Structures are given as C-alpha cells and as structure tokens.
Backbone as JSON, one array per atom type, in Angstrom:
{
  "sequence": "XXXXXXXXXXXXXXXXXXXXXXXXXXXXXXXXXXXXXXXXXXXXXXXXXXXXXXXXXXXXXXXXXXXXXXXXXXXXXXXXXXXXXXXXXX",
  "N": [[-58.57, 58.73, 10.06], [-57.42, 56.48, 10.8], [-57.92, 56.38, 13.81], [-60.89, 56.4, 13.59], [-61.13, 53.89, 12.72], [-60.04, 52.42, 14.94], [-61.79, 52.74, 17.27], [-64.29, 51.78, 16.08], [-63.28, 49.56, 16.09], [-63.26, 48.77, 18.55], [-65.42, 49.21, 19.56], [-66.84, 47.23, 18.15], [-65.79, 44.95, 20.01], [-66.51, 45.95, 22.27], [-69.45, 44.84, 21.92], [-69.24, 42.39, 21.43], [-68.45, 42.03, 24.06], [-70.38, 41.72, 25.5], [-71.63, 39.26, 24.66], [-70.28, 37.52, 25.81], [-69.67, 37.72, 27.78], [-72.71, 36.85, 28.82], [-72.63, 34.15, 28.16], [-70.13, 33.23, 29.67], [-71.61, 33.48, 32.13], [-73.77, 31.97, 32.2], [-72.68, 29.2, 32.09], [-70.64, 29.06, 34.33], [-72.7, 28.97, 36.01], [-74.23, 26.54, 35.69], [-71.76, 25.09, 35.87], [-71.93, 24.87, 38.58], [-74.4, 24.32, 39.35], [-76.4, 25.74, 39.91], [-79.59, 26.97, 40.12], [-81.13, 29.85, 38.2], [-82.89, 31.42, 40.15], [-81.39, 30.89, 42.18], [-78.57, 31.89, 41.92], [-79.77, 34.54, 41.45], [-80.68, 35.54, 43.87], [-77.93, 35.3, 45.3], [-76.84, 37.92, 43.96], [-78.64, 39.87, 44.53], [-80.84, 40.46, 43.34], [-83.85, 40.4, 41.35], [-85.4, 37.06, 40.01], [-86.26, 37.44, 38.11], [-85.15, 39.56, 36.66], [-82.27, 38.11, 36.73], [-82.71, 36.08, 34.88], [-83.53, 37.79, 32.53], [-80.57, 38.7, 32.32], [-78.95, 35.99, 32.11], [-79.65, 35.12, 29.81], [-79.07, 36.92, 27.96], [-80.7, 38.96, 27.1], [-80.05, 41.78, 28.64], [-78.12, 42.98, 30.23], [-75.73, 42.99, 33.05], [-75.59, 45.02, 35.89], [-73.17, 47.23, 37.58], [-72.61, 47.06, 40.68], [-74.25, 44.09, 41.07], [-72.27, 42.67, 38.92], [-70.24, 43.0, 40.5], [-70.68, 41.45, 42.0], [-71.44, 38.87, 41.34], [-68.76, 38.39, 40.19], [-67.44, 38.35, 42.54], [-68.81, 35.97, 43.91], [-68.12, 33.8, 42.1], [-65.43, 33.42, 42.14], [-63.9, 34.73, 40.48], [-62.21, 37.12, 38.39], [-63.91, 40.33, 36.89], [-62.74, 40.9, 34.46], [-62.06, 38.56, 33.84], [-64.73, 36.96, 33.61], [-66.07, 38.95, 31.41], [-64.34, 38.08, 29.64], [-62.11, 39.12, 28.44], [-59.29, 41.74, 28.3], [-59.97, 45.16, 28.28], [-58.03, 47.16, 27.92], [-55.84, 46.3, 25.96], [-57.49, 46.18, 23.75], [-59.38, 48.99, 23.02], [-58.76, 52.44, 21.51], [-55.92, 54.72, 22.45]],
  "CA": [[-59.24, 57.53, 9.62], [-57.33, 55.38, 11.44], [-58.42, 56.47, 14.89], [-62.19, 55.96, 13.5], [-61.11, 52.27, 12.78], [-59.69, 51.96, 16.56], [-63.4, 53.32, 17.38], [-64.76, 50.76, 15.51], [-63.13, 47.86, 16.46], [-63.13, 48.67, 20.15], [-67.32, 49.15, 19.71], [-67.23, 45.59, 18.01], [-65.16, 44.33, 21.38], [-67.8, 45.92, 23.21], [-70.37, 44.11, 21.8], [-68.28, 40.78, 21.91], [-68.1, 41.72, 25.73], [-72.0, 41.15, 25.77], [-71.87, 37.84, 24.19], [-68.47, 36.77, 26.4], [-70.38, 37.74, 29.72], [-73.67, 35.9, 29.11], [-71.87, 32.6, 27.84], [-69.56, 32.67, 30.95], [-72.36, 33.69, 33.64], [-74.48, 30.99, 31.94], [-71.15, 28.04, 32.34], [-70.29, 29.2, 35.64], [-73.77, 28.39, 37.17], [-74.49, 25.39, 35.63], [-70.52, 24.56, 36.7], [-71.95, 25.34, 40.06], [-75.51, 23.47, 39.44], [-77.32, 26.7, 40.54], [-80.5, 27.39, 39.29], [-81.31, 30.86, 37.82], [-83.56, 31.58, 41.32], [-79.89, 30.81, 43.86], [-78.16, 33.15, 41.53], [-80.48, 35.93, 41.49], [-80.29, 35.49, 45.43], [-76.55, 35.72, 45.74], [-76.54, 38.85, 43.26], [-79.79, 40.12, 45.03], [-81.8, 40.64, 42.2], [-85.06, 39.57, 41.02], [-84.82, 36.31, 39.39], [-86.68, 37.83, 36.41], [-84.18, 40.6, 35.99], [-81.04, 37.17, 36.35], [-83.18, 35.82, 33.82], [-82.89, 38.48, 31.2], [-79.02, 38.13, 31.89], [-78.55, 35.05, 31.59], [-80.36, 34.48, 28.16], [-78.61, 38.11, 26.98], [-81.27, 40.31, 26.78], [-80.15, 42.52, 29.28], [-76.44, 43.14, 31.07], [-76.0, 43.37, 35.1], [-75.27, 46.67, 36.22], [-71.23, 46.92, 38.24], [-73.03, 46.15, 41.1], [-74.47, 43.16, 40.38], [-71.35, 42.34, 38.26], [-69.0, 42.76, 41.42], [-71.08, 40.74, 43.4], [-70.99, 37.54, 40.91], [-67.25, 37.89, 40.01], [-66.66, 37.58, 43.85], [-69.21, 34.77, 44.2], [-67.46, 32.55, 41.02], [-64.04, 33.78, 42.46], [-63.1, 35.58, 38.99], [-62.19, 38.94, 38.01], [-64.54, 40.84, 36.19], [-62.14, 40.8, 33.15], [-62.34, 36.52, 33.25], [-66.17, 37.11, 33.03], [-66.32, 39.14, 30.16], [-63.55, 37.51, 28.59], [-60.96, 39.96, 27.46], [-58.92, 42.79, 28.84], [-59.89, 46.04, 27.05], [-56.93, 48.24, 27.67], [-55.3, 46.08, 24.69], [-58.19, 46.54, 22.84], [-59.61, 50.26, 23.01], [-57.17, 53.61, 21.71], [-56.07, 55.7, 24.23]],
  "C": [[-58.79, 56.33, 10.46], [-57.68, 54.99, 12.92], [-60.08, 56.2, 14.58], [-62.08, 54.41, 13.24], [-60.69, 51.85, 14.08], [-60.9, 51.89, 17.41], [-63.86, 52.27, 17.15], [-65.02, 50.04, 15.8], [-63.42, 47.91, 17.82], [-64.64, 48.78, 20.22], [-67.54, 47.53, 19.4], [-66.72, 45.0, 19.33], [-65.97, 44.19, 21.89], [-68.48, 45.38, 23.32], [-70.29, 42.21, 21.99], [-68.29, 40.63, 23.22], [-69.42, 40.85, 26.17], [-71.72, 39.81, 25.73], [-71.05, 36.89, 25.11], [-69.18, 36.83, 27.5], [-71.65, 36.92, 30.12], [-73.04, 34.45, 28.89], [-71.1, 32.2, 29.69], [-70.64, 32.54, 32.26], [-73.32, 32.42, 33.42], [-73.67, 29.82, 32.53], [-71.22, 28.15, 33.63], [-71.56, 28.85, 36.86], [-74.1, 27.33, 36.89], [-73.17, 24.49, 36.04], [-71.03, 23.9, 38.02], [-73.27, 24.39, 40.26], [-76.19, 24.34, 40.21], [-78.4, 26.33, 39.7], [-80.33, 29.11, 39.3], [-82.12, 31.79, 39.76], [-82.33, 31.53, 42.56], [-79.21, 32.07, 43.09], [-78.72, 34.23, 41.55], [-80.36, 36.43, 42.61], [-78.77, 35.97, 46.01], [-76.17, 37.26, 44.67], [-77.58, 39.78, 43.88], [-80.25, 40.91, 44.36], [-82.97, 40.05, 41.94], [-84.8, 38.24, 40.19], [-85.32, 36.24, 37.96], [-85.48, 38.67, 35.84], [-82.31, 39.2, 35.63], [-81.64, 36.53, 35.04], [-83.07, 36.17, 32.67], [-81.2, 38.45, 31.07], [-78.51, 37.34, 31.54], [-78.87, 34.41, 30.14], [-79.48, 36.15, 27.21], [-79.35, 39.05, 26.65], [-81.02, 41.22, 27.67], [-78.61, 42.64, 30.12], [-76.28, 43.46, 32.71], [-75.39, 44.36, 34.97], [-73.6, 46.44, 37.29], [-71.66, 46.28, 39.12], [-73.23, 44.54, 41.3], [-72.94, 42.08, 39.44], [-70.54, 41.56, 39.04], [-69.5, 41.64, 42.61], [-71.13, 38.77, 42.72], [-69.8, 37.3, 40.55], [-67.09, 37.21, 41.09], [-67.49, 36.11, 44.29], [-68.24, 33.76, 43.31], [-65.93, 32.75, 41.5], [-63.17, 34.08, 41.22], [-63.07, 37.0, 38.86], [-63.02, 39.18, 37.01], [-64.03, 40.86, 34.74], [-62.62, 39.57, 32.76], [-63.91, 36.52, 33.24], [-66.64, 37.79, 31.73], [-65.26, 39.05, 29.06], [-62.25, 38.07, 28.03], [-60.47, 41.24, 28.92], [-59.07, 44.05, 27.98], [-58.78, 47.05, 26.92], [-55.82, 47.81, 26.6], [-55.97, 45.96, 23.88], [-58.76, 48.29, 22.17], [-58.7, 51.18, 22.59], [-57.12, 53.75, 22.2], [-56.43, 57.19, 23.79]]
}
C-alpha cells in the first residue's frame, strides 16, 4: 500500500510537471519579448504546434525540450520545475 501511494504521488508530480513547464516556457519568452512565431523558429516547430504548448494543451517532445532549455540557458529540470529523483520510488 505504501508503494501504491509513492505511485500516486509521483503521477500527481507528473502532472504538476505539465503545469510547471507551460508557466515557465510561457515567463521565459515574454522575459525574452519573443513572440510565439520566434520561438517556434528557434525550437523548429510549427508555430501552431508552440502554440498548443504554450497555452498547455499539448507538451514538446525531448527534442524540442532540449532545444529550448539550451536557448533560455536552463536545465530541463529548471523548466519543469522540480527534480524527480526526490520525488518518484525507486
């Protein structure tokens, strides 16, 4: 039982990651005074598909991911907010 509550909580994280990754990718371009259309460009994506990311309907793929950490100069962790290896069991 208590490994199904480690389960659990580490699925709620997950879903917290969502919410933690659009908030920051949103911040970090208006930081930057991009529009949605320069970002899509430096991630080289459609700027429909940055679109659904940035509003949350939709998550960037690693790709994509690794290519806006290194633009904002953050680690993929400081984008979605957390480190999960102190969240998740082992």
């Amino acid at each position: 039982m208590l490994l199904l509550r480690k389960i659990l909580h580490c699925e709620v994280t997950v879903h917290n990651l969502q919410k933690h990754l659009t908030s920051n990718l949103k911040a970090l371009r208006l930081y930057e005074g991009l529009t949605q259309e320069q970002v899509s460009e430096i991630a080289l994506i459609s700027r429909s598909r940055y679109s659904r990311i940035d509003s949350g309907k939709s998550t960037p793929d690693l790709p994509t991911l690794c290519l806006l950490a290194n633009h904002y100069q953050v680690g993929i962790d400081m984008l979605v907010g957390t480190d999960l290896r102190n969240s998740c069991p082992k």
